[in-house]
CSV table of C-alpha atoms in Angstrom, one decimal:
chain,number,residue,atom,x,y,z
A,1,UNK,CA,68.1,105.8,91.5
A,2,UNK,CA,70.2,102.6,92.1
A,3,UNK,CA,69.5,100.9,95.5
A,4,UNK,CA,71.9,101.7,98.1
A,5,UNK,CA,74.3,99.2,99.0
A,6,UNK,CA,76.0,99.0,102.5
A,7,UNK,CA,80.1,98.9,102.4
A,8,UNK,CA,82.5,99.0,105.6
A,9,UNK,CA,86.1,100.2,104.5
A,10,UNK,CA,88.6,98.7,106.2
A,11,UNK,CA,92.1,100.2,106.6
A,12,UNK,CA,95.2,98.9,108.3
A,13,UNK,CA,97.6,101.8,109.8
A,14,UNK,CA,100.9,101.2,111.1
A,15,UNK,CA,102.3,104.7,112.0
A,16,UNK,CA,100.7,107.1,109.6
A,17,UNK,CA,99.5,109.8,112.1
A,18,UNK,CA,100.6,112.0,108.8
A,19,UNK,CA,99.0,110.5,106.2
A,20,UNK,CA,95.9,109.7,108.0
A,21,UNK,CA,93.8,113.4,107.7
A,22,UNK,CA,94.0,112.8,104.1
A,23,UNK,CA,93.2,109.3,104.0
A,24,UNK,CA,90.5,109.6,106.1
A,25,UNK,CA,88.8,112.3,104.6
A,26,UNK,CA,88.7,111.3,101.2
A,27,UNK,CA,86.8,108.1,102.6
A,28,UNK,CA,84.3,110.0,104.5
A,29,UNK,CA,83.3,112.7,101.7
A,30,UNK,CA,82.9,110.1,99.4
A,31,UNK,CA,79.7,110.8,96.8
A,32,UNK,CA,78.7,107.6,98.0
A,33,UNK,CA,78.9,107.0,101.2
A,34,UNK,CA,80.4,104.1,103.3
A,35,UNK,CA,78.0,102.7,106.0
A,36,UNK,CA,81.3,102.4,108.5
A,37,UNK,CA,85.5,102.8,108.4
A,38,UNK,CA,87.4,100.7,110.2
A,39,UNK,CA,91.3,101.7,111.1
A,40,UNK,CA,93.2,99.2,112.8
A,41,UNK,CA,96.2,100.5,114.3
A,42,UNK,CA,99.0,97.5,113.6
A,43,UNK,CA,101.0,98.6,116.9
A,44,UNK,CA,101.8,101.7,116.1
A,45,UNK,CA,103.8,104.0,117.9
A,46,UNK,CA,103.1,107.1,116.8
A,47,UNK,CA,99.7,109.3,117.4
A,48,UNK,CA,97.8,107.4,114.6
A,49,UNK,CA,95.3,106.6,117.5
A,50,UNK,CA,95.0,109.8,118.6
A,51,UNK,CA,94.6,110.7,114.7
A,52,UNK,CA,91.6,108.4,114.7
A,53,UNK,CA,90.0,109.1,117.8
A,54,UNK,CA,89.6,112.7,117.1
A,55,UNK,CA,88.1,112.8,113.8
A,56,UNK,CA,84.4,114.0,113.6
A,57,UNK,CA,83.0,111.7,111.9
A,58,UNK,CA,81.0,109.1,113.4
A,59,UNK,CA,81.5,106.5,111.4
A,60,UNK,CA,85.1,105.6,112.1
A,61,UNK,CA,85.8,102.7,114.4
A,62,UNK,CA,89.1,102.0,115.9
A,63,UNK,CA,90.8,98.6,116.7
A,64,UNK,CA,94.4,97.9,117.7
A,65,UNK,CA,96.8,95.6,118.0
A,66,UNK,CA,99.3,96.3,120.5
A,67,UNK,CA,102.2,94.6,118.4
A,68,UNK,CA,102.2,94.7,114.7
A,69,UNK,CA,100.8,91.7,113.3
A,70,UNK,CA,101.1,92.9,109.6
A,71,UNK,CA,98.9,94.5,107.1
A,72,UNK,CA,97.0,91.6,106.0
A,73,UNK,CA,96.3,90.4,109.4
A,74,UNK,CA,94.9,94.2,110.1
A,75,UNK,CA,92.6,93.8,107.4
A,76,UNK,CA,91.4,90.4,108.1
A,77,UNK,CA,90.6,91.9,111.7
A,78,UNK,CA,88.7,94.7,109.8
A,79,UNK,CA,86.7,92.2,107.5
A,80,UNK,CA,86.0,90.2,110.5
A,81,UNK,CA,84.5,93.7,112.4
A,82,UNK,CA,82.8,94.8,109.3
A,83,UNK,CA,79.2,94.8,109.4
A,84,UNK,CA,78.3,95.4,106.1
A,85,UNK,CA,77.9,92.9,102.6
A,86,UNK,CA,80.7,94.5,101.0
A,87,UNK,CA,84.3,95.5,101.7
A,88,UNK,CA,86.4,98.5,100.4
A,89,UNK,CA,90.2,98.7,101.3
A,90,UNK,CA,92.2,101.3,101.3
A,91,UNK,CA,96.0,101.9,102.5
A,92,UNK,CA,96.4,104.2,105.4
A,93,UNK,CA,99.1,106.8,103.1
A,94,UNK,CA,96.5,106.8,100.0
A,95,UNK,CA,93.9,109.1,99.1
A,96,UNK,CA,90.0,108.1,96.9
A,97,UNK,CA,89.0,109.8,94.4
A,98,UNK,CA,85.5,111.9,95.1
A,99,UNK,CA,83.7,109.3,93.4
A,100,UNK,CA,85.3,106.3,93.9
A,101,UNK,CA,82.8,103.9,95.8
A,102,UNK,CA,79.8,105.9,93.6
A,103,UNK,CA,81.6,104.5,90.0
A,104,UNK,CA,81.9,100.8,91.9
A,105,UNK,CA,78.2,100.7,92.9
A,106,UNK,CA,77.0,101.8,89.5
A,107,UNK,CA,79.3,99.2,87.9
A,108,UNK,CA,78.2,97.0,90.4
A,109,UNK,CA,74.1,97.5,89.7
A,110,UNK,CA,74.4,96.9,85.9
A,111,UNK,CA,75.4,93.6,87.2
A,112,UNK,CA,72.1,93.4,89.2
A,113,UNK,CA,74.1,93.6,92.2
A,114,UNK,CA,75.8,89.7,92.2
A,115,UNK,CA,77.5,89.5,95.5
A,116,UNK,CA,80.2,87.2,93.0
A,117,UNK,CA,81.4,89.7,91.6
A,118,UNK,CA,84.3,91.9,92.6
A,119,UNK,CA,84.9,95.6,91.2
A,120,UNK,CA,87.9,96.9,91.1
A,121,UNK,CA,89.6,100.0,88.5
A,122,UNK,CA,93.1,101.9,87.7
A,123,UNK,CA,94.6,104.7,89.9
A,124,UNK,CA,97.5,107.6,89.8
A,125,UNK,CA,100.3,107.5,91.0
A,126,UNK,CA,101.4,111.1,92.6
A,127,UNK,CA,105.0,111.9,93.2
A,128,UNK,CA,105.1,112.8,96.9
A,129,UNK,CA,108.0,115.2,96.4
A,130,UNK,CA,107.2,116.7,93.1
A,131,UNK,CA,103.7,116.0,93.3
A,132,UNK,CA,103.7,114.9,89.4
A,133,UNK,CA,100.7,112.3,88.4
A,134,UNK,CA,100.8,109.3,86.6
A,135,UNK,CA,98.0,107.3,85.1
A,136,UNK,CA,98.2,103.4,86.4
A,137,UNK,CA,96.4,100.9,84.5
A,138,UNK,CA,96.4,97.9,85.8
A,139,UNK,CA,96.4,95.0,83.3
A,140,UNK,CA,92.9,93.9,82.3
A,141,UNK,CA,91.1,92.0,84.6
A,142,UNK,CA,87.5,90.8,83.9
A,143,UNK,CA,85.3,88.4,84.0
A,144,UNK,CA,86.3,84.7,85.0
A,145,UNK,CA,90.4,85.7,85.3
A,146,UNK,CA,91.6,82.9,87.7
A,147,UNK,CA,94.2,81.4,84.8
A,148,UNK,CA,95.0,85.0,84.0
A,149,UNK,CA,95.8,85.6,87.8
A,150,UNK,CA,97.8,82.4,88.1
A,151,UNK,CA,100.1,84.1,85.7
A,152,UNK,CA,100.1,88.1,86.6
A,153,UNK,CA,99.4,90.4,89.3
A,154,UNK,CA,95.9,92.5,88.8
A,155,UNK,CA,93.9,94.8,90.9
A,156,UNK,CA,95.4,96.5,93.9
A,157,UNK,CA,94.1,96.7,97.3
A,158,UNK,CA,92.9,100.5,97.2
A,159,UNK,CA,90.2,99.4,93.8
A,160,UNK,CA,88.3,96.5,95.6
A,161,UNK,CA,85.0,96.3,96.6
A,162,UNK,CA,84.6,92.7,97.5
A,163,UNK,CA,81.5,91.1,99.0
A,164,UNK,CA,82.4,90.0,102.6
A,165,UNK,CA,81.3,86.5,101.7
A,166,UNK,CA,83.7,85.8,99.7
A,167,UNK,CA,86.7,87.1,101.3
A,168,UNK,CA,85.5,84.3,104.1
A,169,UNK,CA,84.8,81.6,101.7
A,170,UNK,CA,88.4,82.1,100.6
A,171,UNK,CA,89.9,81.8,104.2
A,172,UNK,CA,90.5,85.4,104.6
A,173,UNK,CA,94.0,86.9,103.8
A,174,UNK,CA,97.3,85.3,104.2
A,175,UNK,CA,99.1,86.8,107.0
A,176,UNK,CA,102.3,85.3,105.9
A,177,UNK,CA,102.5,86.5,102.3
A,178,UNK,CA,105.3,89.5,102.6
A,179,UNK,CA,104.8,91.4,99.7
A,180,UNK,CA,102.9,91.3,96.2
A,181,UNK,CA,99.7,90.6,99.0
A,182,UNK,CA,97.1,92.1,96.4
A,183,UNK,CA,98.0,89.2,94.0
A,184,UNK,CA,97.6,86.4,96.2
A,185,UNK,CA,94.2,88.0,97.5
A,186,UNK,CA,93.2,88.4,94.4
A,187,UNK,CA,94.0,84.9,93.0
A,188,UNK,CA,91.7,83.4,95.9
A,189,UNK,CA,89.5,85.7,95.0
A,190,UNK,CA,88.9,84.7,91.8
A,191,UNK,CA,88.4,80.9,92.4
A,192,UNK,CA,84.8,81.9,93.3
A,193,UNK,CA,84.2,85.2,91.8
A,194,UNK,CA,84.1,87.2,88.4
A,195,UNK,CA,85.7,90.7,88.0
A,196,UNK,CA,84.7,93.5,86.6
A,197,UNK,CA,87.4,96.1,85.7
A,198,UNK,CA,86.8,100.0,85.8
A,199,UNK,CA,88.8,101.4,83.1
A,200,UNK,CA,89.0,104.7,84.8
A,201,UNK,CA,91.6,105.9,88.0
A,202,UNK,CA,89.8,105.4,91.6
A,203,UNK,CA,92.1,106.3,93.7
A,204,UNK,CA,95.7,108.6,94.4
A,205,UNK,CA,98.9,106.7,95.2
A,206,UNK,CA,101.6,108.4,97.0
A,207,UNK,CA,104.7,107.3,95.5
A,208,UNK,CA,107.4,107.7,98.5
A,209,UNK,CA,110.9,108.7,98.4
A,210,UNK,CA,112.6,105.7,99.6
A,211,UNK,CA,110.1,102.9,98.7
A,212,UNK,CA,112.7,101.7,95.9
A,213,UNK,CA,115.5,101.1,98.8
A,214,UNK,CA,117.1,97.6,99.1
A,215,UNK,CA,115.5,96.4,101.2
A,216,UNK,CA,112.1,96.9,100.0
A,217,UNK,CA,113.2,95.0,96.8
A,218,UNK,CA,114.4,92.5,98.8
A,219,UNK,CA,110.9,92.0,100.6
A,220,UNK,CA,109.4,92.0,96.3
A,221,UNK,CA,111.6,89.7,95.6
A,222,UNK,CA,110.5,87.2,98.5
A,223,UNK,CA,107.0,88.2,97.9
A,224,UNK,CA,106.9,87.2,94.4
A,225,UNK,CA,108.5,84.0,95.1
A,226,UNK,CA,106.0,83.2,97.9
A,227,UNK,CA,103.2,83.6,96.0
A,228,UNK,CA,104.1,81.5,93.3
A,229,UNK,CA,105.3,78.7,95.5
A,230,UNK,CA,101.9,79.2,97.2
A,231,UNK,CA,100.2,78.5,94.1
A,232,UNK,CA,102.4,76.4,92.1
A,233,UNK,CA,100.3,73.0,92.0
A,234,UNK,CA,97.8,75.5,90.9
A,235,UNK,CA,100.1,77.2,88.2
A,236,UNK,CA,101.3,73.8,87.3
A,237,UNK,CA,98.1,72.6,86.3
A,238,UNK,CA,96.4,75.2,84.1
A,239,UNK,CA,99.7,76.7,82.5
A,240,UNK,CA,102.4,73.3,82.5
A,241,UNK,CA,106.1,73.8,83.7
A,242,UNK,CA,107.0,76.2,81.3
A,243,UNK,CA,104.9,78.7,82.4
A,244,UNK,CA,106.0,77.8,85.8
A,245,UNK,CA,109.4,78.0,84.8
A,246,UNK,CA,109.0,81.7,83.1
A,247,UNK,CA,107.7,83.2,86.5
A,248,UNK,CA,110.8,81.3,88.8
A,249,UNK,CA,113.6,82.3,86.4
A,250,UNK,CA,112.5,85.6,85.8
A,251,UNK,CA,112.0,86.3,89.7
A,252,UNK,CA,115.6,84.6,89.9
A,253,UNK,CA,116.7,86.8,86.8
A,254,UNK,CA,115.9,90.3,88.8
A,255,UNK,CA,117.8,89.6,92.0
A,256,UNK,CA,120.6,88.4,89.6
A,257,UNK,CA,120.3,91.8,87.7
A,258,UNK,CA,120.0,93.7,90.9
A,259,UNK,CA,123.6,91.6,92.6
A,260,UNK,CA,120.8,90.1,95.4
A,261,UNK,CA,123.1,87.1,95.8
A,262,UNK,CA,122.3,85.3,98.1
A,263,UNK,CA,118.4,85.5,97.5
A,264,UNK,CA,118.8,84.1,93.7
A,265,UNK,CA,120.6,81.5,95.4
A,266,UNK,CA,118.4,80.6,97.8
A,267,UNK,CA,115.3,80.8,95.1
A,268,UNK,CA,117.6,78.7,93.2
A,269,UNK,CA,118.1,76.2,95.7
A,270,UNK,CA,114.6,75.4,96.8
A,271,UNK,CA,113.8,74.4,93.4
A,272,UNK,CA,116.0,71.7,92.3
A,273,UNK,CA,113.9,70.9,89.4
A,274,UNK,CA,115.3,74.1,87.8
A,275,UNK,CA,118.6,74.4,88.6
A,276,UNK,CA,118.6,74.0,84.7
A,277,UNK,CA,120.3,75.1,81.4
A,278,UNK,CA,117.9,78.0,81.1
A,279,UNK,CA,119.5,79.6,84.5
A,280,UNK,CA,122.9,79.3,83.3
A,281,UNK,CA,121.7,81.1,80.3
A,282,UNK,CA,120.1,84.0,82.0
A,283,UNK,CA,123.6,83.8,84.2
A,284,UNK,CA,125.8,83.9,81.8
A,285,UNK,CA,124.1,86.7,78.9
A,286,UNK,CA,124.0,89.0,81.3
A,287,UNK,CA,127.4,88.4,82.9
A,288,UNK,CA,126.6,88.7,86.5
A,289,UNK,CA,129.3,87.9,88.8
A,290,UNK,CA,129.0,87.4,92.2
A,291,UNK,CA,131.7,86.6,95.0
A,292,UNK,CA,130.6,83.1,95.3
A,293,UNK,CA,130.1,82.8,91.2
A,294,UNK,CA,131.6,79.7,91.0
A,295,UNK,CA,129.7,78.1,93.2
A,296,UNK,CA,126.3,79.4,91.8
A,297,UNK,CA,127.4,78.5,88.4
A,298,UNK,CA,128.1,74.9,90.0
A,299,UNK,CA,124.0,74.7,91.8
A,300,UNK,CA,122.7,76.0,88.2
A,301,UNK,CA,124.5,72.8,86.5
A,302,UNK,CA,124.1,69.7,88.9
């Protein structure tokens, strides 16, 4: 028998009173289970408290804010509650698999237990409507994967186990990164820890209806940008200014393709070392057009 291993989930809620029952419960009937779960409420307005409050099981703690504060600063309030050596997240709409935490903690004990090493593993997504399943996998990421990271998103936040040390030693989570938050978390992460990656689905992901609105690609668009510019000395030194280069254009390229304006522009903009030939390509192959075109075209060539 593997020793036990004490974990506090944390999860941040903003307004999931419906979700919630299902979340909830797939955390506490875990094979292996969780010494404590933390929900903090991120101002909701809703009965998510009420939600919380009145579940059986003893080992769910409630926090609030009164105004919303964001996701990431919910779950640095959660990490800084936690009173165990190891961290789980989990979203407040998602589900665990049975056996989720018990698969981590045996990965986790044929590496003897090294609180440097984070566990993580794939997922479905599940159609909230249809309620059709689809494997995710994401990319493979193991082992010392901080250039890798610099480049590409990895693990998502409902697969980590993280030792709490380390989330600490990183300076917690940025409150100010809007979207793409489980690729900046993980990039810190791996300055000072290796990964080990569960080739096998840990958790359920309810796909929305609605979560592919404009404005939400808006808020991926601005989230990929700010993590890149958060990292780019970082970028810049292990990968050089073409690989730099790849990750701004191609962020620039999707807003083109998707007529976001006044976002490429602005991406454009703050990067003057780019308004370069290889823009104007990616302008002009794929014809885009906007109202102000001539004046875009004019910022790509000066």
């Amino acid at each position: 028998m593997i020793d036990r291993i004490q974990i506090s989930v944390v999860i941040p809620a903003r307004n999931r009173a419906k979700t919630l029952p299902a979340c909830l419960d797939s955390v506490v009937r875990q094979t292996y289970p969780a010494a404590e779960v933390i929900v903090v409420d991120d101002g909701s307005t809703d009965e998510t408290e009420q939600i919380v409050r009145e579940h059986p099981d003893p080992r769910i703690r409630y926090t609030q804010f009164k105004t919303s504060h964001g996701a990431q600063a919910a779950r640095n309030r959660g990490v800084e509650l936690a009173k165990s050596e190891w961290i789980a997240f989990q979203d407040s709409d998602d589900t665990w698999l049975p056996e989720k935490l018990a698969v981590q903690v045996e990965t986790l004990a044929r590496h003897n237990f090294d609180k440097r090493v984070v566990i993580h593993g794939d997922g479905i997504r599940q159609d909230e409507q249809s309620g059709a399943e689809e494997l995710i996998q994401a990319p493979l990421t193991t082992g010392d994967c901080y250039h890798q990271l610099l480049l590409q998103a990895g693990p998502m936040f409902q697969s980590l186990l993280v030792p709490r040390w380390a989330i600490l030693e990183a300076g917690g989570l940025d409150d100010d990164c809007p979207s793409y938050q489980e690729w900046d978390t993980a990039i810190r992460l791996s300055r000072i820890c290796r990964f080990v990656h569960v080739r096998e689905p840990l958790f359920i992901w309810k796909w929305h209806a609605g979560e592919t609105i404009s404005k939400d690609f808006v808020r991926d668009l601005r989230g990929f940008d700010y993590v890149i510019r958060q990292h780019r000395e970082e970028i810049l030194a292990a990968h050089g200014h073409r690989a730099w280069r790849r990750l701004k254009i191609g962020n620039i390229a999707r807003a083109l393709s998707a007529r976001h304006w006044d976002e490429a522009e602005a991406m454009m903009a703050e990067e003057p070392a780019h308004r370069s030939v290889s823009l104007a390509r990616v302008f002009a192959k794929r014809q885009f057009f906007p109202p102000k075109g001539r004046q875009l075209l004019y910022l790509m060539a000066t």
